[in-house]
Amino acid sequence: MTQDVEMKEQPAPSNSVPSSSPSTLHHLKEIASLIETGAYDREARRILRAIRLTMALRRKLKASVLSSFLSFALTPGSEAFTRLSSYLPKEDENEMEVDTATSAAQPPAKHSLPELEIYCYLLVLIFLIDQKKYDEAKACSSASISRLKNLNRRTLDVLAARLNLLALHRIATLRHDELGQETLLNLLLRNYLHYNLYDQAEKLRSKAPRFEAHSNQQFCRYLFYLGKIRTIQLEYTDAKECLLQAARKAPVAALGFRVQCNKWAIIVRLLLGEIPERTVFMQKGMEKALRPYFELTNAVRIGDLELFRSVAEKFSTTFSSDRTHNLIVRLRHNVIRTGLRNISISYSRIALADVAKKLRLDSVADAESIVAKAIRDGAIDATLDHSNGCMLSKETGDIYSTTEPQTAFNSRIAFCLNMHNEAVRALRFPPNSHKEKESAEKRRERQQQEQELAKHIAEEDDDEF
């Protein structure tokens, strides 16, 4: 019994809390002050920055810290404070005493702003989801949405975009909440694509209002979802552009997102008949994740159908989890065409039976139909001799005598111009910089310059006459 009493009196638990809780609580208070500044100045960018800072503290959130922060940000005894406190689990008395002592060092906010209240809802919701308390998280989300319906402030758009979903997309549209529409559209597209509802996703995307992107992260997600839709619709050129652009624009820290973009971009480029560069597979942190696609690309490049089948079977689990298995099935025809192109370059005359053997086809009739289709599509420059059962390849001409170099050069110029235009659109300027009033001295100088210019022009006109 004496040992049990001594264990209870040890201060170890209370010492472990001050080492972590005060720093996290201090950061949350700084974020709260940033939200207050953004609310008073009506700058949504400050609140967006507060959201990014909060995501960095996500793993450090504890119930005791959130309880202390709610006491700081909200009025004790208010409806929001009581409701949010009920969602948090009760901590030990020692921890609660330490947190209340640290929070008492700084006075609570004098006025509970709607932005701070919704931010508290968001904090508690994130904590409940991380703790896998989904019933409480659902109740908290419903309460936050009902509260948001009574508020219509532009500074709340950033916070509301993290809490809303399906039905609120219409409310965001009616309120001209472009950031909320942007976030909700991506969430809806992700939900449709998760259940393979590509037609519904395209209908929603095509009918949704279009506007200039406000968040780079949301724009990257939109490009990724659009690239997946275009891939399924066989529009590989547009899909390639969207996926590569999403991979380039994605933040460096978003490694998983960039890996997914590169996986789909590799498949799309292979479907277009292109071979991705080796540097694509050697990007930092992506070597292991892209290894199956590297071996697949090697099989397509060689044109070996048997190697292609073995790679597809070897990594079938990976391709199924990435949801690219159906696209890889489409690559079989590209593998055969690549092998056929290599044969046409190597042989000026070859029997169709040998073509079927080299491509590992089932029969000579299959080889004949595949060669005929490749000649019709312009994949190879050859002719078929049906009487003798052979393929006659024409002499390879000079590629610089064709329009292919001009097409490649034009595509590169278009890419550079597009990047320049996007960079110009992404520039930020101080608010109301175009409305700054000029001083009296500057106004006099401007009027004097205009008078001198008008006088000079009049003198030049007189000289001409």
Tab-separated table of C-alpha atoms in Angstrom:
chain	number	residue	atom	x	y	z
A	1	MET	CA	0.000	0.000	0.000
A	2	THR	CA	2.813	2.385	0.837
A	3	GLN	CA	4.326	1.841	-2.572
A	4	ASP	CA	1.020	2.675	-4.259
A	5	VAL	CA	0.758	5.920	-2.315
A	6	GLU	CA	4.298	6.886	-3.252
A	7	MET	CA	3.584	6.238	-6.927
A	8	LYS	CA	0.604	8.575	-6.848
A	9	GLU	CA	2.640	11.340	-5.245
A	10	GLN	CA	5.372	11.242	-7.890
A	11	PRO	CA	5.359	14.425	-10.001
A	12	ALA	CA	6.427	12.681	-13.211
A	13	PRO	CA	3.077	12.983	-15.015
A	14	SER	CA	2.783	16.677	-14.245
A	15	ASN	CA	6.340	17.344	-15.368
A	16	SER	CA	5.765	15.738	-18.749
A	17	VAL	CA	2.829	18.002	-19.543
A	18	PRO	CA	4.481	21.410	-19.078
A	19	SER	CA	7.341	20.384	-21.380
A	20	SER	CA	4.976	19.973	-24.352
A	21	SER	CA	1.627	21.594	-23.573
A	22	PRO	CA	2.708	25.218	-22.998
A	23	SER	CA	4.611	25.424	-26.294
A	24	THR	CA	1.674	24.018	-28.267
A	25	LEU	CA	-0.751	26.261	-26.405
A	26	HIS	CA	1.482	29.252	-27.069
A	27	HIS	CA	1.482	28.497	-30.798
A	28	LEU	CA	-2.303	28.195	-30.799
A	29	LYS	CA	-2.608	31.591	-29.119
A	30	GLU	CA	-0.345	33.107	-31.766
A	31	ILE	CA	-2.546	31.575	-34.453
A	32	ALA	CA	-5.609	33.049	-32.710
A	33	SER	CA	-4.046	36.512	-32.796
A	34	LEU	CA	-3.291	36.022	-36.501
A	35	ILE	CA	-6.949	35.135	-37.115
A	36	GLU	CA	-8.068	38.222	-35.189
A	37	THR	CA	-5.802	40.428	-37.293
A	38	GLY	CA	-7.133	38.870	-40.502
A	39	ALA	CA	-10.733	39.329	-39.332
A	40	TYR	CA	-10.283	42.999	-38.444
A	41	ASP	CA	-8.286	43.790	-41.609
A	42	ARG	CA	-10.577	41.576	-43.734
A	43	GLU	CA	-7.620	39.699	-45.201
A	44	ALA	CA	-8.390	36.059	-45.920
A	45	ARG	CA	-4.715	35.353	-46.614
A	46	ARG	CA	-3.864	35.692	-42.922
A	47	ILE	CA	-6.533	33.165	-41.994
A	48	LEU	CA	-5.275	30.824	-44.713
A	49	ARG	CA	-1.818	31.094	-43.187
A	50	ALA	CA	-3.315	30.266	-39.789
A	51	ILE	CA	-4.769	27.076	-41.254
A	52	ARG	CA	-1.360	26.044	-42.608
A	53	LEU	CA	0.256	26.667	-39.213
A	54	THR	CA	-2.462	24.601	-37.533
A	55	MET	CA	-1.780	21.603	-39.767
A	56	ALA	CA	1.830	21.654	-38.544
A	57	LEU	CA	0.583	21.340	-34.936
A	58	ARG	CA	-1.935	18.595	-35.694
A	59	ARG	CA	0.053	15.753	-34.115
A	60	LYS	CA	0.702	17.761	-30.940
A	61	LEU	CA	-2.946	18.431	-30.123
A	62	LYS	CA	-4.140	17.037	-26.790
A	63	ALA	CA	-7.409	17.297	-24.930
A	64	SER	CA	-5.832	19.326	-22.113
A	65	VAL	CA	-4.302	21.801	-24.566
A	66	LEU	CA	-7.587	22.212	-26.437
A	67	SER	CA	-9.478	22.767	-23.177
A	68	SER	CA	-7.072	25.535	-22.204
A	69	PHE	CA	-7.300	27.097	-25.643
A	70	LEU	CA	-11.110	27.040	-25.598
A	71	SER	CA	-11.005	28.890	-22.275
A	72	PHE	CA	-8.718	31.456	-23.881
A	73	ALA	CA	-10.505	31.929	-27.221
A	74	LEU	CA	-14.161	31.592	-26.190
A	75	THR	CA	-16.201	33.173	-23.454
A	76	PRO	CA	-16.498	30.648	-20.592
A	77	GLY	CA	-20.087	29.549	-20.161
A	78	SER	CA	-21.085	30.436	-23.719
A	79	GLU	CA	-22.993	27.993	-25.902
A	80	ALA	CA	-20.014	27.282	-28.163
A	81	PHE	CA	-17.678	26.766	-25.193
A	82	THR	CA	-20.061	24.361	-23.483
A	83	ARG	CA	-20.751	22.370	-26.645
A	84	LEU	CA	-17.111	22.041	-27.689
A	85	SER	CA	-15.959	21.171	-24.178
A	86	SER	CA	-18.462	18.323	-24.079
A	87	TYR	CA	-16.782	16.699	-27.111
A	88	LEU	CA	-13.364	16.569	-25.411
A	89	PRO	CA	-12.472	13.669	-23.106
A	90	LYS	CA	-11.794	14.520	-19.484
A	91	GLU	CA	-8.137	14.537	-18.517
A	92	ASP	CA	-6.506	13.815	-15.156
A	93	GLU	CA	-6.808	16.467	-12.485
A	94	ASN	CA	-3.047	17.095	-12.421
A	95	GLU	CA	-2.963	17.840	-16.152
A	96	MET	CA	-5.977	20.096	-15.995
A	97	GLU	CA	-4.479	22.097	-13.142
A	98	VAL	CA	-1.240	22.650	-15.064
A	99	ASP	CA	-3.067	23.727	-18.212
A	100	THR	CA	-5.387	26.085	-16.386
A	101	ALA	CA	-2.420	27.608	-14.633
A	102	THR	CA	-0.596	28.252	-17.858
A	103	SER	CA	-3.688	29.612	-19.553
A	104	ALA	CA	-4.437	31.878	-16.636
A	105	ALA	CA	-1.160	33.689	-17.206
A	106	GLN	CA	-2.719	35.369	-20.253
A	107	PRO	CA	-6.183	36.898	-20.162
A	108	PRO	CA	-8.822	35.415	-22.479
A	109	ALA	CA	-10.026	37.204	-25.576
A	110	LYS	CA	-12.276	40.151	-24.812
A	111	HIS	CA	-14.614	39.580	-27.740
A	112	SER	CA	-15.309	36.176	-29.239
A	113	LEU	CA	-15.101	36.705	-32.980
A	114	PRO	CA	-17.058	34.379	-35.292
A	115	GLU	CA	-13.758	33.506	-36.990
A	116	LEU	CA	-12.271	32.343	-33.684
A	117	GLU	CA	-15.403	30.373	-32.829
A	118	ILE	CA	-15.361	28.501	-36.147
A	119	TYR	CA	-11.619	27.941	-35.756
A	120	CYS	CA	-12.291	26.268	-32.397
A	121	TYR	CA	-14.844	24.029	-34.086
A	122	LEU	CA	-12.233	23.090	-36.667
A	123	LEU	CA	-9.589	22.350	-34.033
A	124	VAL	CA	-11.893	20.081	-32.045
A	125	LEU	CA	-13.056	18.325	-35.234
A	126	ILE	CA	-9.464	17.605	-36.295
A	127	PHE	CA	-8.666	16.246	-32.837
A	128	LEU	CA	-11.724	13.967	-32.785
A	129	ILE	CA	-10.953	12.581	-36.245
A	130	ASP	CA	-7.340	11.862	-35.283
A	131	GLN	CA	-8.556	10.097	-32.147
A	132	LYS	CA	-10.974	8.036	-34.320
A	133	LYS	CA	-13.997	9.243	-32.359
A	134	TYR	CA	-16.182	9.488	-35.426
A	135	ASP	CA	-19.538	9.785	-33.660
A	136	GLU	CA	-18.395	12.856	-31.732
A	137	ALA	CA	-16.730	14.212	-34.884
A	138	LYS	CA	-20.000	13.852	-36.808
A	139	ALA	CA	-21.893	15.739	-34.094
A	140	CYS	CA	-19.226	18.460	-34.017
A	141	SER	CA	-19.295	18.809	-37.811
A	142	SER	CA	-23.112	19.092	-37.846
A	143	ALA	CA	-22.997	21.757	-35.126
A	144	SER	CA	-20.358	23.745	-37.015
A	145	ILE	CA	-22.349	23.628	-40.261
A	146	SER	CA	-25.533	24.806	-38.532
A	147	ARG	CA	-23.551	27.671	-37.034
A	148	LEU	CA	-22.040	28.592	-40.395
A	149	LYS	CA	-25.468	28.873	-41.999
A	150	ASN	CA	-26.144	31.913	-39.808
A	151	LEU	CA	-22.870	33.623	-40.753
A	152	ASN	CA	-21.943	35.277	-44.037
A	153	ARG	CA	-18.473	36.794	-43.746
A	154	ARG	CA	-15.776	36.592	-46.399
A	155	THR	CA	-13.110	36.003	-43.756
A	156	LEU	CA	-14.941	32.814	-42.788
A	157	ASP	CA	-14.652	31.306	-46.258
A	158	VAL	CA	-11.251	29.725	-45.582
A	159	LEU	CA	-12.457	28.079	-42.361
A	160	ALA	CA	-15.857	27.103	-43.736
A	161	ALA	CA	-14.234	25.401	-46.714
A	162	ARG	CA	-12.711	22.852	-44.299
A	163	LEU	CA	-16.052	22.022	-42.698
A	164	ASN	CA	-18.549	21.958	-45.574
A	165	LEU	CA	-19.460	19.366	-48.219
A	166	LEU	CA	-22.195	18.388	-50.655
A	167	ALA	CA	-25.314	20.491	-49.965
A	168	LEU	CA	-23.264	23.504	-48.900
A	169	HIS	CA	-21.681	23.798	-52.344
A	170	ARG	CA	-24.907	25.461	-53.474
A	171	ILE	CA	-24.812	27.823	-50.485
A	172	ALA	CA	-21.204	28.726	-51.280
A	173	THR	CA	-22.201	29.435	-54.875
A	174	LEU	CA	-25.091	31.677	-53.837
A	175	ARG	CA	-22.813	33.575	-51.470
A	176	HIS	CA	-20.088	33.908	-54.124
A	177	ASP	CA	-17.725	32.058	-51.798
A	178	GLU	CA	-15.186	31.081	-54.443
A	179	LEU	CA	-12.703	29.444	-52.072
A	180	GLY	CA	-15.482	27.356	-50.546
A	181	GLN	CA	-16.684	26.321	-54.012
A	182	GLU	CA	-13.127	25.378	-54.963
A	183	THR	CA	-12.633	23.151	-51.916
A	184	LEU	CA	-16.075	21.570	-52.039
A	185	LEU	CA	-15.802	20.792	-55.746
A	186	ASN	CA	-12.560	18.899	-55.140
A	187	LEU	CA	-14.113	16.945	-52.274
A	188	LEU	CA	-17.094	16.001	-54.421
A	189	LEU	CA	-14.882	14.994	-57.341
A	190	ARG	CA	-12.761	12.834	-55.061
A	191	ASN	CA	-15.858	11.135	-53.716
A	192	TYR	CA	-17.200	10.423	-57.216
A	193	LEU	CA	-13.855	9.077	-58.439
A	194	HIS	CA	-13.500	6.871	-55.361
A	195	TYR	CA	-16.666	5.032	-56.403
A	196	ASN	CA	-15.701	5.068	-60.119
A	197	LEU	CA	-18.521	7.483	-61.002
A	198	TYR	CA	-16.570	9.249	-63.728
A	199	ASP	CA	-19.603	10.359	-65.735
A	200	GLN	CA	-21.172	12.052	-62.697
A	201	ALA	CA	-17.848	13.663	-61.855
A	202	GLU	CA	-17.527	15.110	-65.359
A	203	LYS	CA	-21.103	16.402	-65.299
A	204	LEU	CA	-20.501	18.127	-61.965
A	205	ARG	CA	-17.195	19.573	-63.135
A	206	SER	CA	-18.609	20.865	-66.421
A	207	LYS	CA	-21.613	22.541	-64.757
A	208	ALA	CA	-19.744	24.028	-61.799
A	209	PRO	CA	-18.980	27.765	-62.085
A	210	ARG	CA	-15.471	28.580	-63.258
A	211	PHE	CA	-13.286	31.241	-61.705
A	212	GLU	CA	-9.644	32.005	-61.057
A	213	ALA	CA	-7.974	29.658	-58.559
A	214	HIS	CA	-7.444	31.105	-55.064
A	215	SER	CA	-5.520	28.221	-53.456
A	216	ASN	CA	-2.575	26.504	-55.107
A	217	GLN	CA	-3.225	23.289	-53.179
A	218	GLN	CA	-6.859	23.113	-54.281
A	219	PHE	CA	-5.904	23.926	-57.864
A	220	CYS	CA	-3.386	21.050	-57.863
A	221	ARG	CA	-6.056	18.665	-56.597
A	222	TYR	CA	-8.468	19.872	-59.281
A	223	LEU	CA	-5.882	19.300	-62.019
A	224	PHE	CA	-5.194	15.791	-60.706
A	225	TYR	CA	-8.877	14.830	-60.665
A	226	LEU	CA	-9.393	16.382	-64.098
A	227	GLY	CA	-6.411	14.421	-65.427
A	228	LYS	CA	-7.908	11.157	-64.141
A	229	ILE	CA	-11.257	11.959	-65.755
A	230	ARG	CA	-9.626	12.805	-69.081
A	231	THR	CA	-7.608	9.575	-68.944
A	232	ILE	CA	-10.695	7.427	-68.538
A	233	GLN	CA	-12.339	9.360	-71.389
A	234	LEU	CA	-9.359	8.502	-73.679
A	235	GLU	CA	-8.361	12.173	-73.954
A	236	TYR	CA	-4.724	11.427	-73.239
A	237	THR	CA	-3.212	14.704	-74.444
A	238	ASP	CA	-5.308	16.837	-72.080
A	239	ALA	CA	-4.810	14.302	-69.291
A	240	LYS	CA	-1.033	14.442	-69.673
A	241	GLU	CA	-1.018	18.236	-69.482
A	242	CYS	CA	-3.196	18.284	-66.346
A	243	LEU	CA	-1.244	15.584	-64.516
A	244	LEU	CA	2.180	17.052	-65.271
A	245	GLN	CA	1.008	20.514	-64.284
A	246	ALA	CA	-0.394	19.171	-61.005
A	247	ALA	CA	2.905	17.423	-60.240
A	248	ARG	CA	4.906	20.583	-60.955
A	249	LYS	CA	2.662	22.906	-58.951
A	250	ALA	CA	2.332	20.598	-55.927
A	251	PRO	CA	4.295	21.590	-52.799
A	252	VAL	CA	7.549	19.749	-52.171
A	253	ALA	CA	6.218	18.458	-48.834
A	254	ALA	CA	3.247	16.760	-50.576
A	255	LEU	CA	5.294	13.706	-51.555
A	256	GLY	CA	2.391	11.258	-51.673
A	257	PHE	CA	0.369	13.528	-53.945
A	258	ARG	CA	3.289	14.029	-56.332
A	259	VAL	CA	3.869	10.265	-56.447
A	260	GLN	CA	0.246	9.672	-57.481
A	261	CYS	CA	0.467	12.375	-60.144
A	262	ASN	CA	3.634	10.834	-61.572
A	263	LYS	CA	2.142	7.325	-61.616
A	264	TRP	CA	-0.831	8.441	-63.680
A	265	ALA	CA	1.318	10.700	-65.862
A	266	ILE	CA	3.655	7.788	-66.684
A	267	ILE	CA	0.742	5.580	-67.753
A	268	VAL	CA	-0.764	8.370	-69.871
A	269	ARG	CA	2.561	9.062	-71.603
A	270	LEU	CA	2.933	5.363	-72.376
A	271	LEU	CA	-0.585	5.315	-73.816
A	272	LEU	CA	0.405	8.251	-76.018
A	273	GLY	CA	3.374	6.276	-77.339
A	274	GLU	CA	5.949	8.288	-75.383
A	275	ILE	CA	8.697	6.868	-73.177
A	276	PRO	CA	9.249	8.835	-69.933
A	277	GLU	CA	12.811	9.835	-69.121
A	278	ARG	CA	14.779	7.899	-66.521
A	279	THR	CA	14.989	11.008	-64.326
A	280	VAL	CA	11.234	10.776	-63.745
A	281	PHE	CA	11.730	7.512	-61.861
A	282	MET	CA	14.798	8.718	-59.943
A	283	GLN	CA	13.183	11.681	-58.178
A	284	LYS	CA	14.059	11.997	-54.515
A	285	GLY	CA	11.796	9.893	-52.320
A	286	MET	CA	9.950	8.306	-55.272
A	287	GLU	CA	12.343	5.555	-56.391
A	288	LYS	CA	10.659	2.755	-54.446
A	289	ALA	CA	7.081	3.844	-55.226
A	290	LEU	CA	7.783	4.209	-58.965
A	291	ARG	CA	9.787	0.974	-59.322
A	292	PRO	CA	6.837	-1.068	-60.722
A	293	TYR	CA	6.157	1.638	-63.302
A	294	PHE	CA	9.840	1.766	-64.251
A	295	GLU	CA	9.837	-1.960	-65.069
A	296	LEU	CA	6.557	-1.538	-66.939
A	297	THR	CA	8.042	1.318	-68.972
A	298	ASN	CA	11.067	-0.818	-69.794
A	299	ALA	CA	8.809	-3.597	-71.106
A	300	VAL	CA	6.889	-1.118	-73.271
A	301	ARG	CA	10.112	0.458	-74.560
A	302	ILE	CA	11.526	-2.894	-75.640
A	303	GLY	CA	8.211	-4.049	-77.063
A	304	ASP	CA	8.443	-7.447	-75.357
A	305	LEU	CA	4.904	-8.715	-74.803
A	306	GLU	CA	6.009	-11.606	-72.581
A	307	LEU	CA	7.995	-9.275	-70.298
A	308	PHE	CA	5.024	-6.947	-70.180
A	309	ARG	CA	2.764	-9.782	-69.012
A	310	SER	CA	5.210	-10.876	-66.324
A	311	VAL	CA	5.566	-7.324	-64.963
A	312	ALA	CA	1.783	-6.857	-64.930
A	313	GLU	CA	1.354	-10.100	-62.988
A	314	LYS	CA	4.247	-9.391	-60.621
A	315	PHE	CA	2.928	-5.995	-59.538
A	316	SER	CA	-0.777	-6.665	-60.000
A	317	THR	CA	-1.457	-5.879	-56.322
A	318	THR	CA	0.291	-2.509	-56.600
A	319	PHE	CA	-1.501	-1.594	-59.810
A	320	SER	CA	-4.862	-2.567	-58.326
A	321	SER	CA	-4.291	-0.444	-55.209
A	322	ASP	CA	-3.266	2.498	-57.421
A	323	ARG	CA	-6.365	1.914	-59.585
A	324	THR	CA	-4.265	1.844	-62.746
A	325	HIS	CA	-4.791	-1.829	-63.613
A	326	ASN	CA	-7.438	-1.109	-66.264
A	327	LEU	CA	-5.132	1.429	-67.906
A	328	ILE	CA	-2.287	-1.073	-67.998
A	329	VAL	CA	-4.542	-3.498	-69.857
A	330	ARG	CA	-4.852	-0.832	-72.553
A	331	LEU	CA	-1.045	-0.781	-72.887
A	332	ARG	CA	-0.922	-4.239	-74.460
A	333	HIS	CA	-1.660	-2.793	-77.889
A	334	ASN	CA	1.088	-0.169	-77.400
A	335	VAL	CA	3.602	-2.892	-76.524
A	336	ILE	CA	2.750	-4.794	-79.704
A	337	ARG	CA	2.981	-1.623	-81.779
A	338	THR	CA	6.368	-0.699	-80.277
A	339	GLY	CA	7.717	-4.170	-81.022
A	340	LEU	CA	6.355	-3.967	-84.537
A	341	ARG	CA	8.052	-0.599	-85.052
A	342	ASN	CA	11.390	-2.042	-83.942
A	343	ILE	CA	10.943	-4.931	-86.366
A	344	SER	CA	10.146	-2.590	-89.271
A	345	ILE	CA	13.301	-0.597	-88.576
A	346	SER	CA	15.493	-3.696	-88.326
A	347	TYR	CA	14.137	-5.644	-91.325
A	348	SER	CA	13.409	-4.461	-94.838
A	349	ARG	CA	11.532	-7.712	-95.528
A	350	ILE	CA	10.192	-10.187	-92.983
A	351	ALA	CA	7.603	-12.977	-93.077
A	352	LEU	CA	4.410	-12.520	-91.077
A	353	ALA	CA	5.058	-15.851	-89.370
A	354	ASP	CA	8.326	-14.447	-87.998
A	355	VAL	CA	6.511	-11.299	-86.913
A	356	ALA	CA	4.015	-13.391	-84.974
A	357	LYS	CA	6.863	-15.372	-83.411
A	358	LYS	CA	8.851	-12.308	-82.370
A	359	LEU	CA	5.779	-10.564	-80.948
A	360	ARG	CA	4.578	-13.829	-79.345
A	361	LEU	CA	1.180	-13.616	-81.014
A	362	ASP	CA	-1.234	-16.514	-81.228
A	363	SER	CA	-1.461	-16.829	-85.041
A	364	VAL	CA	-0.249	-15.377	-88.331
A	365	ALA	CA	-3.710	-13.953	-88.981
A	366	ASP	CA	-3.405	-11.838	-85.816
A	367	ALA	CA	-0.019	-10.583	-86.968
A	368	GLU	CA	-1.408	-9.670	-90.398
A	369	SER	CA	-4.316	-7.681	-88.935
A	370	ILE	CA	-2.037	-5.883	-86.467
A	371	VAL	CA	0.458	-4.955	-89.194
A	372	ALA	CA	-2.347	-3.715	-91.458
A	373	LYS	CA	-3.776	-1.541	-88.678
A	374	ALA	CA	-0.337	-0.114	-87.835
A	375	ILE	CA	0.253	0.783	-91.491
A	376	ARG	CA	-3.180	2.432	-91.721
A	377	ASP	CA	-2.587	4.479	-88.547
A	378	GLY	CA	0.846	5.582	-89.762
A	379	ALA	CA	2.738	3.890	-86.919
A	380	ILE	CA	5.085	2.185	-89.393
A	381	ASP	CA	6.070	2.994	-92.966
A	382	ALA	CA	5.649	-0.358	-94.695
A	383	THR	CA	3.495	-2.380	-97.082
A	384	LEU	CA	1.904	-5.835	-96.897
A	385	ASP	CA	2.549	-8.543	-99.468
A	386	HIS	CA	-0.471	-10.782	-98.953
A	387	SER	CA	0.475	-13.271	-101.675
A	388	ASN	CA	3.891	-14.027	-100.180
A	389	GLY	CA	2.791	-13.409	-96.560
A	390	CYS	CA	5.451	-10.855	-95.667
A	391	MET	CA	5.905	-7.219	-94.610
A	392	LEU	CA	8.047	-4.862	-96.696
A	393	SER	CA	9.490	-1.906	-94.815
A	394	LYS	CA	10.316	1.304	-96.633
A	395	GLU	CA	13.622	3.083	-96.240
A	396	THR	CA	13.718	5.416	-93.263
A	397	GLY	CA	13.852	9.020	-94.416
A	398	ASP	CA	15.365	12.090	-92.820
A	399	ILE	CA	13.189	13.148	-89.893
A	400	TYR	CA	14.264	16.784	-90.325
A	401	SER	CA	12.627	16.838	-93.743
A	402	THR	CA	9.261	16.345	-92.035
A	403	THR	CA	7.195	18.671	-89.838
A	404	GLU	CA	7.915	16.692	-86.647
A	405	PRO	CA	10.748	18.993	-85.407
A	406	GLN	CA	8.531	22.021	-86.002
A	407	THR	CA	5.705	20.416	-84.015
A	408	ALA	CA	8.013	19.598	-81.106
A	409	PHE	CA	9.487	23.106	-81.124
A	410	ASN	CA	6.008	24.648	-81.210
A	411	SER	CA	4.860	22.558	-78.232
A	412	ARG	CA	7.857	23.684	-76.174
A	413	ILE	CA	7.228	27.339	-77.001
A	414	ALA	CA	3.558	26.956	-76.034
A	415	PHE	CA	4.590	25.373	-72.728
A	416	CYS	CA	6.942	28.276	-71.898
A	417	LEU	CA	4.329	30.885	-72.797
A	418	ASN	CA	1.714	29.107	-70.701
A	419	MET	CA	4.067	29.003	-67.714
A	420	HIS	CA	4.766	32.736	-68.105
A	421	ASN	CA	1.055	33.561	-68.216
A	422	GLU	CA	0.372	31.489	-65.103
A	423	ALA	CA	3.234	33.187	-63.254
A	424	VAL	CA	1.824	36.604	-64.132
A	425	ARG	CA	-1.651	35.597	-62.942
A	426	ALA	CA	-0.192	34.296	-59.677
A	427	LEU	CA	1.417	37.650	-58.786
A	428	ARG	CA	0.089	39.291	-55.648
A	429	PHE	CA	-0.269	43.012	-55.120
A	430	PRO	CA	-0.972	45.067	-51.981
A	431	PRO	CA	-4.714	45.522	-51.360
A	432	ASN	CA	-6.216	48.698	-52.826
A	433	SER	CA	-2.885	49.672	-54.394
A	434	HIS	CA	-4.751	50.984	-57.444
A	435	LYS	CA	-6.882	53.253	-55.255
A	436	GLU	CA	-4.044	55.131	-53.542
A	437	LYS	CA	-4.568	58.873	-53.668
A	438	GLU	CA	-1.743	60.919	-55.121
A	439	SER	CA	-0.439	63.891	-53.198
A	440	ALA	CA	-0.930	67.489	-54.297
A	441	GLU	CA	2.717	67.789	-55.320
A	442	LYS	CA	2.558	64.704	-57.526
A	443	ARG	CA	-0.677	65.954	-59.047
A	444	ARG	CA	0.937	69.299	-59.970
A	445	GLU	CA	3.939	67.521	-61.510
A	446	ARG	CA	1.697	65.259	-63.538
A	447	GLN	CA	-0.419	68.181	-64.811
A	448	GLN	CA	2.700	70.146	-65.691
A	449	GLN	CA	4.121	67.213	-67.661
A	450	GLU	CA	0.827	66.777	-69.512
A	451	GLN	CA	0.763	70.494	-70.411
A	452	GLU	CA	4.343	70.402	-71.681
A	453	LEU	CA	3.616	67.307	-73.728
A	454	ALA	CA	0.496	68.888	-75.241
A	455	LYS	CA	2.443	72.073	-76.059
A	456	HIS	CA	5.234	70.041	-77.681
A	457	ILE	CA	2.753	68.089	-79.802
A	458	ALA	CA	1.048	71.323	-80.895
A	459	GLU	CA	4.386	72.842	-81.950
A	460	GLU	CA	5.236	69.748	-84.000
A	461	ASP	CA	1.850	69.987	-85.749
A	462	ASP	CA	2.506	73.646	-86.604
A	463	ASP	CA	5.921	72.793	-88.043
A	464	GLU	CA	4.416	70.102	-90.280
A	465	PHE	CA	1.987	72.570	-91.766
